[in-house]
Structures are given as C-alpha cells and as structure tokens.
PDB file of C-alpha atoms and ligand atoms in Angstrom:
ATOM      1  CA  MET A 263      -5.007 -10.425 -22.764  1.00 82.00           C
ATOM      2  CA  ALA A 264      -2.481  -8.518 -20.042  1.00 91.00           C
ATOM      3  CA  SER A 265      -0.364  -8.354 -23.325  1.00 94.00           C
ATOM      4  CA  GLU A 266      -2.871  -5.931 -24.951  1.00 95.00           C
ATOM      5  CA  LEU A 267      -3.884  -3.878 -21.959  1.00 97.00           C
ATOM      6  CA  LEU A 268       0.312  -2.951 -21.072  1.00 96.00           C
ATOM      7  CA  ASP A 269       0.483  -2.066 -25.109  1.00 96.00           C
ATOM      8  CA  ARG A 270      -2.919   0.042 -24.421  1.00 96.00           C
ATOM      9  CA  ILE A 271      -1.517   1.517 -21.055  1.00 96.00           C
ATOM     10  CA  ARG A 272       1.728   2.018 -23.126  1.00 94.00           C
ATOM     11  CA  LEU A 273       0.496   4.183 -25.833  1.00 94.00           C
ATOM     12  CA  SER A 274      -2.416   5.634 -23.435  1.00 92.00           C
ATOM     13  CA  GLY A 275       0.160   8.094 -22.150  1.00 87.00           C
ATOM     14  CA  ASP A 276       1.809   8.970 -18.839  1.00 93.00           C
ATOM     15  CA  VAL A 277       1.569   5.463 -15.724  1.00 97.00           C
ATOM     16  CA  PRO A 278       1.042   5.861 -12.872  1.00 98.00           C
ATOM     17  CA  GLU A 279       5.037   6.360 -10.352  1.00 98.00           C
ATOM     18  CA  HIS A 280       3.356   5.634  -7.482  1.00 98.00           C
ATOM     19  CA  VAL A 281      -0.178   3.137  -6.938  1.00 98.00           C
ATOM     20  CA  ALA A 282      -1.680   2.473  -3.096  1.00 98.00           C
ATOM     21  CA  ILE A 283      -3.547  -0.085  -2.706  1.00 98.00           C
ATOM     22  CA  ILE A 284      -5.882  -0.822  -0.228  1.00 98.00           C
ATOM     23  CA  MET A 285      -6.596  -5.163  -0.364  1.00 98.00           C
ATOM     24  CA  ASP A 286     -10.005  -5.340   0.985  1.00 97.00           C
ATOM     25  CA  GLY A 287     -12.474  -8.803   0.826  1.00 98.00           C
ATOM     26  CA  ASN A 288     -10.519 -11.866   1.868  1.00 97.00           C
ATOM     27  CA  GLY A 289     -12.717 -12.117   5.231  1.00 97.00           C
ATOM     28  CA  ARG A 290     -15.727 -11.803   2.198  1.00 98.00           C
ATOM     29  CA  TRP A 291     -14.017 -14.279  -0.034  1.00 98.00           C
ATOM     30  CA  ALA A 292     -13.346 -16.883   2.137  1.00 98.00           C
ATOM     31  CA  ARG A 293     -16.842 -17.403   3.595  1.00 98.00           C
ATOM     32  CA  ALA A 294     -17.756 -17.288   0.316  1.00 98.00           C
ATOM     33  CA  ARG A 295     -16.027 -20.403  -0.409  1.00 98.00           C
ATOM     34  CA  GLY A 296     -16.855 -21.790   3.718  1.00 98.00           C
ATOM     35  CA  LEU A 297     -13.286 -21.122   4.948  1.00 97.00           C
ATOM     36  CA  PRO A 298     -11.871 -19.882   7.776  1.00 95.00           C
ATOM     37  CA  ARG A 299     -11.057 -16.000   7.362  1.00 95.00           C
ATOM     38  CA  HIS A 300      -7.108 -16.639   7.465  1.00 94.00           C
ATOM     39  CA  ARG A 301      -7.534 -18.524   4.558  1.00 96.00           C
ATOM     40  CA  GLY A 302      -8.844 -15.446   2.239  1.00 97.00           C
ATOM     41  CA  HIS A 303      -5.777 -13.519   4.128  1.00 96.00           C
ATOM     42  CA  ARG A 304      -3.150 -16.872   2.548  1.00 96.00           C
ATOM     43  CA  GLU A 305      -5.246 -16.581  -0.597  1.00 97.00           C
ATOM     44  CA  GLY A 306      -4.572 -12.270  -0.908  1.00 98.00           C
ATOM     45  CA  MET A 307      -1.067 -13.321  -0.808  1.00 97.00           C
ATOM     46  CA  LYS A 308      -0.656 -14.056  -4.156  1.00 97.00           C
ATOM     47  CA  SER A 309      -2.278 -11.204  -5.548  1.00 98.00           C
ATOM     48  CA  VAL A 310       0.006  -9.425  -3.836  1.00 98.00           C
ATOM     49  CA  ARG A 311       2.603 -10.911  -6.048  1.00 98.00           C
ATOM     50  CA  GLU A 312       0.630 -10.439  -9.441  1.00 98.00           C
ATOM     51  CA  VAL A 313      -0.112  -6.420  -8.600  1.00 98.00           C
ATOM     52  CA  ILE A 314       4.351  -6.632  -7.965  1.00 98.00           C
ATOM     53  CA  GLU A 315       4.823  -8.269 -10.649  1.00 98.00           C
ATOM     54  CA  GLY A 316       2.298  -5.812 -12.608  1.00 98.00           C
ATOM     55  CA  CYS A 317       3.882  -2.952 -11.621  1.00 98.00           C
ATOM     56  CA  VAL A 318       7.499  -3.748 -12.625  1.00 98.00           C
ATOM     57  CA  GLU A 319       5.562  -4.720 -15.873  1.00 97.00           C
ATOM     58  CA  ALA A 320       3.372  -1.544 -16.509  1.00 97.00           C
ATOM     59  CA  GLY A 321       6.499   1.048 -15.274  1.00 97.00           C
ATOM     60  CA  VAL A 322       5.050   2.033 -11.591  1.00 98.00           C
ATOM     61  CA  ARG A 323       7.470   3.327  -9.657  1.00 98.00           C
ATOM     62  CA  ILE A 324       6.490   2.874  -6.289  1.00 98.00           C
ATOM     63  CA  LEU A 325       3.793   0.248  -4.829  1.00 98.00           C
ATOM     64  CA  THR A 326       2.480   0.763  -1.363  1.00 98.00           C
ATOM     65  CA  LEU A 327       0.374  -2.347   0.389  1.00 98.00           C
ATOM     66  CA  PHE A 328      -2.420  -1.748   3.497  1.00 98.00           C
ATOM     67  CA  ALA A 329      -1.372  -4.693   4.700  1.00 97.00           C
ATOM     68  CA  PHE A 330      -2.636  -3.989   8.574  1.00 97.00           C
ATOM     69  CA  SER A 331      -4.339  -1.302  10.315  1.00 97.00           C
ATOM     70  CA  THR A 332      -3.954  -0.016  13.692  1.00 96.00           C
ATOM     71  CA  GLU A 333      -7.883  -0.460  13.958  1.00 96.00           C
ATOM     72  CA  ASN A 334      -7.216  -4.279  13.026  1.00 96.00           C
ATOM     73  CA  TRP A 335      -5.362  -4.738  16.581  1.00 97.00           C
ATOM     74  CA  GLN A 336      -9.109  -4.532  17.202  1.00 97.00           C
ATOM     75  CA  ARG A 337      -9.649  -8.399  15.648  1.00 95.00           C
ATOM     76  CA  PRO A 338     -10.008 -11.742  17.154  1.00 94.00           C
ATOM     77  CA  PRO A 339      -6.530 -12.690  18.693  1.00 95.00           C
ATOM     78  CA  GLN A 340      -6.803 -15.940  16.110  1.00 94.00           C
ATOM     79  CA  GLU A 341      -7.088 -13.843  13.524  1.00 93.00           C
ATOM     80  CA  VAL A 342      -3.980 -11.109  14.143  1.00 96.00           C
ATOM     81  CA  SER A 343      -1.870 -13.740  14.999  1.00 96.00           C
ATOM     82  CA  ALA A 344      -2.794 -15.622  11.796  1.00 95.00           C
ATOM     83  CA  LEU A 345      -2.347 -12.491   9.571  1.00 96.00           C
ATOM     84  CA  MET A 346       1.570 -11.845  11.812  1.00 97.00           C
ATOM     85  CA  SER A 347       2.451 -15.841  10.536  1.00 97.00           C
ATOM     86  CA  LEU A 348       1.575 -14.625   7.346  1.00 97.00           C
ATOM     87  CA  LEU A 349       3.550 -11.593   7.164  1.00 97.00           C
ATOM     88  CA  GLN A 350       6.499 -13.862   8.038  1.00 97.00           C
ATOM     89  CA  LEU A 351       6.245 -16.166   5.759  1.00 97.00           C
ATOM     90  CA  TYR A 352       6.274 -13.767   3.733  1.00 96.00           C
ATOM     91  CA  ALA A 353       9.273 -12.198   4.234  1.00 96.00           C
ATOM     92  CA  ARG A 354      10.793 -15.842   4.042  1.00 95.00           C
ATOM     93  CA  LYS A 355       8.651 -17.522   0.442  1.00 96.00           C
ATOM     94  CA  GLU A 356       9.321 -14.584  -0.871  1.00 97.00           C
ATOM     95  CA  ARG A 357      12.346 -12.673  -0.626  1.00 97.00           C
ATOM     96  CA  ALA A 358      14.855 -14.345  -2.918  1.00 97.00           C
ATOM     97  CA  GLU A 359      12.322 -13.745  -5.507  1.00 97.00           C
ATOM     98  CA  LEU A 360      11.235 -10.141  -4.894  1.00 98.00           C
ATOM     99  CA  ARG A 361      15.567  -9.581  -4.894  1.00 98.00           C
ATOM    100  CA  ARG A 362      15.419 -10.887  -8.353  1.00 97.00           C
ATOM    101  CA  GLN A 363      12.743  -8.835  -9.313  1.00 97.00           C
ATOM    102  CA  GLY A 364      14.852  -5.676  -8.195  1.00 98.00           C
ATOM    103  CA  VAL A 365      12.091  -5.293  -5.267  1.00 98.00           C
ATOM    104  CA  GLU A 366      13.131  -3.160  -2.702  1.00 98.00           C
ATOM    105  CA  VAL A 367      10.781  -3.529   0.255  1.00 98.00           C
ATOM    106  CA  HIS A 368      10.206  -0.959   3.107  1.00 98.00           C
ATOM    107  CA  VAL A 369       8.120  -1.686   6.158  1.00 98.00           C
ATOM    108  CA  LEU A 370       6.250   1.468   7.471  1.00 98.00           C
ATOM    109  CA  GLY A 371       4.276   2.013  10.334  1.00 97.00           C
ATOM    110  CA  GLU A 372       3.866   1.721  14.758  1.00 97.00           C
ATOM    111  CA  LEU A 373       6.110  -1.419  14.312  1.00 96.00           C
ATOM    112  CA  ASP A 374       7.163  -0.939  18.208  1.00 95.00           C
ATOM    113  CA  ARG A 375       3.809  -2.342  18.641  1.00 95.00           C
ATOM    114  CA  VAL A 376       4.307  -5.997  16.515  1.00 97.00           C
ATOM    115  CA  ASP A 377       5.250  -9.126  17.870  1.00 97.00           C
ATOM    116  CA  PRO A 378       9.859  -9.449  18.294  1.00 97.00           C
ATOM    117  CA  THR A 379       9.284 -12.522  15.677  1.00 97.00           C
ATOM    118  CA  THR A 380       7.099 -10.827  13.309  1.00 97.00           C
ATOM    119  CA  ARG A 381       9.253  -7.408  13.637  1.00 97.00           C
ATOM    120  CA  ARG A 382      12.728 -10.224  13.064  1.00 97.00           C
ATOM    121  CA  ALA A 383      11.364 -11.192   9.541  1.00 97.00           C
ATOM    122  CA  VAL A 384      10.397  -8.047   8.490  1.00 95.00           C
ATOM    123  CA  ASP A 385      13.434  -7.216   8.953  1.00 96.00           C
ATOM    124  CA  THR A 386      15.174  -9.826   7.176  1.00 97.00           C
ATOM    125  CA  ILE A 387      13.249  -8.866   3.940  1.00 97.00           C
ATOM    126  CA  VAL A 388      13.621  -4.780   4.722  1.00 98.00           C
ATOM    127  CA  GLU A 389      17.697  -5.967   4.310  1.00 97.00           C
ATOM    128  CA  GLY A 390      17.799  -8.644   2.172  1.00 97.00           C
ATOM    129  CA  THR A 391      15.778  -6.717  -1.165  1.00 98.00           C
ATOM    130  CA  ARG A 392      18.314  -3.052   0.172  1.00 98.00           C
ATOM    131  CA  GLY A 393      19.353  -1.751  -3.077  1.00 98.00           C
ATOM    132  CA  GLY A 394      16.115  -2.909  -5.700  1.00 98.00           C
ATOM    133  CA  SER A 395      16.410  -0.499  -8.036  1.00 97.00           C
ATOM    134  CA  GLU A 396      12.827  -1.506 -10.491  1.00 98.00           C
ATOM    135  CA  LEU A 397      10.252  -1.078  -7.670  1.00 98.00           C
ATOM    136  CA  ARG A 398      10.133   0.301  -4.240  1.00 98.00           C
ATOM    137  CA  LEU A 399       7.068  -1.175  -2.065  1.00 98.00           C
ATOM    138  CA  ASN A 400       5.991   0.434   0.742  1.00 98.00           C
ATOM    139  CA  LEU A 401       4.287  -2.338   3.200  1.00 98.00           C
ATOM    140  CA  MET A 402       2.196  -0.238   5.535  1.00 98.00           C
ATOM    141  CA  ILE A 403       1.587  -2.573   8.632  1.00 98.00           C
ATOM    142  CA  SER A 404       0.042  -1.347  11.697  1.00 98.00           C
ATOM    143  CA  TYR A 405      -0.808   2.088  10.096  1.00 98.00           C
ATOM    144  CA  GLY A 406      -3.040   4.310  10.610  1.00 98.00           C
ATOM    145  CA  GLY A 407      -2.802   7.932   8.354  1.00 98.00           C
ATOM    146  CA  ARG A 408      -4.737   9.995  11.614  1.00 98.00           C
ATOM    147  CA  GLU A 409      -2.403   8.022  14.301  1.00 97.00           C
ATOM    148  CA  GLU A 410       0.786   8.746  11.178  1.00 98.00           C
ATOM    149  CA  ILE A 411      -0.330  12.969  11.358  1.00 98.00           C
ATOM    150  CA  LEU A 412      -0.885  13.311  15.299  1.00 98.00           C
ATOM    151  CA  ARG A 413       2.591  11.719  14.953  1.00 97.00           C
ATOM    152  CA  SER A 414       3.792  14.705  13.073  1.00 98.00           C
ATOM    153  CA  ALA A 415       2.685  16.785  14.995  1.00 98.00           C
ATOM    154  CA  ARG A 416       4.063  16.345  18.428  1.00 98.00           C
ATOM    155  CA  GLU A 417       7.186  16.089  17.284  1.00 98.00           C
ATOM    156  CA  LEU A 418       6.975  19.555  15.278  1.00 98.00           C
ATOM    157  CA  ALA A 419       5.206  20.606  18.363  1.00 98.00           C
ATOM    158  CA  ARG A 420       8.575  19.333  19.937  1.00 98.00           C
ATOM    159  CA  CYS A 421      10.645  20.921  18.012  1.00 98.00           C
ATOM    160  CA  VAL A 422       9.286  24.650  18.481  1.00 98.00           C
ATOM    161  CA  VAL A 423       9.635  23.569  22.214  1.00 98.00           C
ATOM    162  CA  ALA A 424      12.755  23.156  22.098  1.00 98.00           C
ATOM    163  CA  GLY A 425      13.550  25.839  19.573  1.00 98.00           C
ATOM    164  CA  GLU A 426      14.694  23.849  17.190  1.00 97.00           C
ATOM    165  CA  LEU A 427      12.137  25.284  14.679  1.00 97.00           C
ATOM    166  CA  ALA A 428       9.959  28.668  14.507  1.00 98.00           C
ATOM    167  CA  LEU A 429       6.564  28.562  13.801  1.00 97.00           C
ATOM    168  CA  GLU A 430       5.745  30.090  10.648  1.00 97.00           C
ATOM    169  CA  ASP A 431       8.766  27.936   8.937  1.00 97.00           C
ATOM    170  CA  ILE A 432       5.907  24.965   9.579  1.00 98.00           C
ATOM    171  CA  ASP A 433       4.696  24.406   5.745  1.00 98.00           C
ATOM    172  CA  GLU A 434       3.648  21.469   3.825  1.00 97.00           C
ATOM    173  CA  ASP A 435       6.522  20.498   3.255  1.00 97.00           C
ATOM    174  CA  VAL A 436       8.318  20.303   6.186  1.00 98.00           C
ATOM    175  CA  PHE A 437       5.185  18.624   7.316  1.00 98.00           C
ATOM    176  CA  ALA A 438       5.045  16.127   5.247  1.00 98.00           C
ATOM    177  CA  ALA A 439       8.923  15.429   5.988  1.00 98.00           C
ATOM    178  CA  THR A 440       7.924  13.751   8.950  1.00 98.00           C
ATOM    179  CA  LEU A 441       5.484  11.288   7.861  1.00 98.00           C
ATOM    180  CA  PHE A 442       6.477   7.677   7.347  1.00 98.00           C
ATOM    181  CA  THR A 443       6.456   8.626   3.798  1.00 98.00           C
ATOM    182  CA  ALA A 444       8.821  11.139   4.127  1.00 97.00           C
ATOM    183  CA  GLU A 445      11.094  11.141   0.950  1.00 90.00           C
ATOM    184  CA  LEU A 446       8.081   9.614  -1.248  1.00 98.00           C
ATOM    185  CA  PRO A 447       6.019  11.570  -3.799  1.00 98.00           C
ATOM    186  CA  ASP A 448       2.091  11.385  -3.560  1.00 98.00           C
ATOM    187  CA  PRO A 449       0.387   8.767  -5.056  1.00 98.00           C
ATOM    188  CA  ASP A 450      -0.993   8.790  -8.386  1.00 98.00           C
ATOM    189  CA  LEU A 451      -3.657   6.127  -8.004  1.00 98.00           C
ATOM    190  CA  LEU A 452      -5.670   4.563  -4.779  1.00 98.00           C
ATOM    191  CA  ILE A 453      -7.338   1.114  -5.906  1.00 98.00           C
ATOM    192  CA  ARG A 454      -9.574  -0.176  -3.118  1.00 98.00           C
ATOM    193  CA  THR A 455     -10.970  -3.783  -3.991  1.00 98.00           C
ATOM    194  CA  SER A 456     -14.632  -5.024  -2.570  1.00 98.00           C
ATOM    195  CA  GLY A 457     -16.807  -2.255  -3.383  1.00 98.00           C
ATOM    196  CA  GLU A 458     -16.312   0.038  -0.717  1.00 96.00           C
ATOM    197  CA  HIS A 459     -16.039   3.370  -1.234  1.00 97.00           C
ATOM    198  CA  ARG A 460     -13.671   4.350   1.775  1.00 96.00           C
ATOM    199  CA  LEU A 461     -10.267   5.612   2.501  1.00 98.00           C
ATOM    200  CA  SER A 462     -10.389   3.283   6.311  1.00 97.00           C
ATOM    201  CA  ASN A 463      -7.733   6.035   7.737  1.00 98.00           C
ATOM    202  CA  PHE A 464      -5.391   5.429   4.970  1.00 98.00           C
ATOM    203  CA  LEU A 465      -2.836   7.720   3.941  1.00 98.00           C
ATOM    204  CA  LEU A 466      -4.745  11.571   5.000  1.00 98.00           C
ATOM    205  CA  TRP A 467      -2.556  13.484   3.997  1.00 98.00           C
ATOM    206  CA  GLN A 468      -1.124  11.562   1.205  1.00 98.00           C
ATOM    207  CA  LEU A 469      -3.845  11.130  -0.830  1.00 98.00           C
ATOM    208  CA  ALA A 470      -5.055  15.045  -0.908  1.00 97.00           C
ATOM    209  CA  TYR A 471      -5.030  14.841  -4.711  1.00 96.00           C
ATOM    210  CA  THR A 472      -4.589  11.310  -5.735  1.00 97.00           C
ATOM    211  CA  GLU A 473      -6.916   9.459  -8.539  1.00 97.00           C
ATOM    212  CA  LEU A 474      -9.674   7.113  -6.873  1.00 98.00           C
ATOM    213  CA  HIS A 475     -10.161   3.493  -8.762  1.00 98.00           C
ATOM    214  CA  VAL A 476     -12.593   0.989  -6.551  1.00 98.00           C
ATOM    215  CA  SER A 477     -13.022  -2.500  -8.003  1.00 98.00           C
ATOM    216  CA  SER A 478     -16.059  -5.118  -7.149  1.00 98.00           C
ATOM    217  CA  VAL A 479     -13.094  -7.774  -7.405  1.00 98.00           C
ATOM    218  CA  LEU A 480     -12.426  -8.805  -3.959  1.00 98.00           C
ATOM    219  CA  TRP A 481      -8.232  -9.503  -3.205  1.00 98.00           C
ATOM    220  CA  PRO A 482      -8.536 -12.767  -3.544  1.00 98.00           C
ATOM    221  CA  ASP A 483      -9.988 -12.741  -7.499  1.00 98.00           C
ATOM    222  CA  PHE A 484      -7.147  -9.232  -7.940  1.00 98.00           C
ATOM    223  CA  THR A 485      -5.149 -10.166 -10.957  1.00 98.00           C
ATOM    224  CA  ARG A 486      -2.550  -8.283 -13.089  1.00 98.00           C
ATOM    225  CA  GLU A 487      -5.422  -7.663 -15.256  1.00 98.00           C
ATOM    226  CA  HIS A 488      -7.435  -5.927 -12.832  1.00 98.00           C
ATOM    227  CA  LEU A 489      -4.786  -3.584 -12.163  1.00 98.00           C
ATOM    228  CA  PHE A 490      -4.308  -2.590 -16.294  1.00 98.00           C
ATOM    229  CA  GLU A 491      -7.594  -1.719 -16.157  1.00 98.00           C
ATOM    230  CA  ALA A 492      -7.532   0.594 -13.284  1.00 98.00           C
ATOM    231  CA  VAL A 493      -4.436   2.144 -14.848  1.00 98.00           C
ATOM    232  CA  LEU A 494      -6.410   2.520 -17.935  1.00 97.00           C
ATOM    233  CA  ASP A 495      -9.018   4.276 -15.867  1.00 97.00           C
ATOM    234  CA  TYR A 496      -6.618   6.706 -14.764  1.00 97.00           C
ATOM    235  CA  GLN A 497      -5.194   7.647 -17.753  1.00 96.00           C
ATOM    236  CA  ARG A 498      -7.953   8.680 -18.519  1.00 93.00           C
ATOM    237  CA  ARG A 499      -8.494  11.231 -15.853  1.00 90.00           C
ATOM    238  CA  GLU A 500      -7.772  15.493 -16.269  1.00 79.00           C
ATOM    239  CA  ARG A 501      -5.620  15.704 -13.385  1.00 73.00           C
ATOM    240  CA  ARG A 502      -6.249  19.440 -12.210  1.00 76.00           C
ATOM    241  CA  PHE A 503      -4.980  19.620  -8.781  1.00 80.00           C
ATOM    242  CA  GLY A 504      -7.633  21.882  -8.039  1.00 79.00           C
ATOM    243  CA  ARG A 505      -7.492  24.221 -11.039  1.00 81.00           C
ATOM    244  CA  VAL A 506      -8.680  24.482 -14.094  1.00 77.00           C
ATOM    245  CA  SER A 507      -8.243  22.711 -17.740  1.00 74.00           C
ATOM    246  CA  ALA A 508      -5.890  24.153 -20.124  1.00 65.00           C
ATOM    247  CA  PRO A 509      -7.539  26.165 -22.621  1.00 59.00           C
TER     248      PRO A 509
HETATM  249  C1  FPP B  71      -8.811  -6.738   4.801  1.00 73.66           C
HETATM  250  O1  FPP B  71      -9.417  -8.131   3.830  1.00 73.66           O
HETATM  251  C2  FPP B  71      -7.547  -7.464   4.405  1.00 73.66           C
HETATM  252  C3  FPP B  71      -6.258  -7.214   5.625  1.00 73.66           C
HETATM  253  C4  FPP B  71      -6.886  -6.603   6.268  1.00 73.66           C
HETATM  254  C5  FPP B  71      -5.003  -7.923   5.660  1.00 73.66           C
HETATM  255  C6  FPP B  71      -4.727  -7.825   4.179  1.00 73.66           C
HETATM  256  C7  FPP B  71      -3.567  -8.980   3.943  1.00 73.66           C
HETATM  257  C8  FPP B  71      -3.269  -9.903   3.098  1.00 73.66           C
HETATM  258  C9  FPP B  71      -3.934  -9.520   1.809  1.00 73.66           C
HETATM  259  C10 FPP B  71      -2.273 -10.816   3.085  1.00 73.66           C
HETATM  260  C11 FPP B  71      -1.313 -10.368   2.002  1.00 73.66           C
HETATM  261  C12 FPP B  71      -0.452  -9.702   2.550  1.00 73.66           C
HETATM  262  C13 FPP B  71       1.143  -9.471   2.768  1.00 73.66           C
HETATM  263  C14 FPP B  71       1.776  -8.194   2.298  1.00 73.66           C
HETATM  264  C15 FPP B  71       1.538 -10.773   2.872  1.00 73.66           C
HETATM  265  P1  FPP B  71     -10.556  -8.282   5.005  1.00 73.66           P
HETATM  266  O2  FPP B  71     -10.136  -9.397   6.256  1.00 73.66           O
HETATM  267  O3  FPP B  71     -11.235  -6.998   5.550  1.00 73.66           O
HETATM  268  O4  FPP B  71     -12.230  -8.746   4.221  1.00 73.66           O
HETATM  269  P2  FPP B  71     -13.344  -8.537   4.384  1.00 73.66           P
HETATM  270  O5  FPP B  71     -13.738  -7.026   4.532  1.00 73.66           O
HETATM  271  O6  FPP B  71     -14.330  -9.471   3.305  1.00 73.66           O
HETATM  272  O7  FPP B  71     -13.866  -9.351   5.812  1.00 73.66           O
END
C-alpha cells in the first residue's frame, strides 16, 4: 500500500520540498478510549516517527512540526508537564535513530520559557543530529505566529532606531530573515489532522501561499500512508501564487 502510493507520488510530479504539520486530535483519541490525555500525546510520538520516515522515503527535504504552542502554556500544569516530559523522552529515545536516518533536528520557538531539563534534552537532540543531510526536522516548541511577527517587528524597529537599518530597506526578504525560519523556504504543504480547518497561530507569515490539506484522521492514527495521500493531493493542485494560470 505505502509503496504503491510512493510510486504514484514519483509519477505525479514535484514532491513538496517543505511540509508543515499541525498535529491535532491527541486528546480526542485518548478520550475515545477512556484514557488520560497524556496517553494520546504519547501515542502521537509514533505518528511523528511515521511522518519522518515517510518524508525521507518520499524525498521531502524539510518537515516542520507544531509540537507545543504558546497557547499550550495555558493548559493544566499536569498536561504541560506531561508534554515536556514527552519531549525529554523523545530526545532520549529517538536521537540515535534520527542520526542514523540522516535527520537534522532544529528546535524553534520562545525557548527561554521552557524549563532547564527539557531545554537540555532538546539541546542534546539538536547537537546529536547536527549534519544530517536527508531531512531537516523543525520542532516548533513554545511557538506562536503572532509573537514571532511581533518579535521581528521589534527587532527591525530597534535596528532603525539604532541607525543600523533604513526604514525603506525593510522589505519581505529582510522581514523574513528575522523570523525563526530565517534560512528556510516557506512550506509548500500544510497538513492539519483531526478535521479542524484552522491555522491556530501557526507560521502566519510563512503560510501565505501554502497549499492546505485537512485530514479527518486524529494525530495518533496518522500514518505514512496518510502523509502520502496528502502529498498526492498537493500534486493535483495548481499553484498560482496570486497570478493567472499559464496559457
Ligand atoms: C494537539 O492535540 C497536540 C498537541 C498539543 C501536542 C502535540 C504533541 C505530540 C504529537 C507529542 C509528540 C511530539 C513530539 C515532537 C515529541 P490536542 O491535545 O489539542 O488534541 P484535542 O484537540 O483532541 O484535544
């Protein structure tokens, strides 16, 4: 099944270079089974593994996962702490395998809000996977799109006030270079699971021309086959970037 889908992807044209995912539905997955919410998050780790392997197989070069939003800090303390413990576990358990697969992990977001133990754990996965050349994996942690834009605006304003930058020199490229995703191309494809049609403050600047794919599958049930279906859906789209079609 997965190999058939991969063959179709190879025949269908361009593979998206950069895929971003809003991994949603862990809580509902757990509730449907009478389990605590953290069990849904834990199960979600398997899907993270699935999509990483799927991206490597399909030839996607960059994968960006929304692992913890700035809004998620408002969840009950025991859920926040379960999510932080899961990140630590992920860093410990997956580091060697990610390295073997050639995955280079980057962690992006307001990391000064993250506790020192989790911070150290994510640092070890970043250091331990440096140089991986098959896939760049961005884990967005303590990330919010509006906060990111505000941070950039403040930084550029500071440069103008300090006389380091002229107002008229601020264009899209200069602005984009101050975002967490500075050196990366914008996502070609955004996948959101669990049937919700919302951006939830994710990559607000970067998603301007991204193709959206909403899957009704809850994140812990999401497999590489679902990823491949999303890529095939992307390949059927015509991307015009605000222009008209070619004649
Ligand atoms: C949304 O589901 C998911 C999250 C807030 C966390 C995502 C985290 C993981 C998938 C864990 C593993 C990830 C890594 C990178 C180690 P929800 O809780 O909002 O679900 P609900 O909408 O059904 O309540």
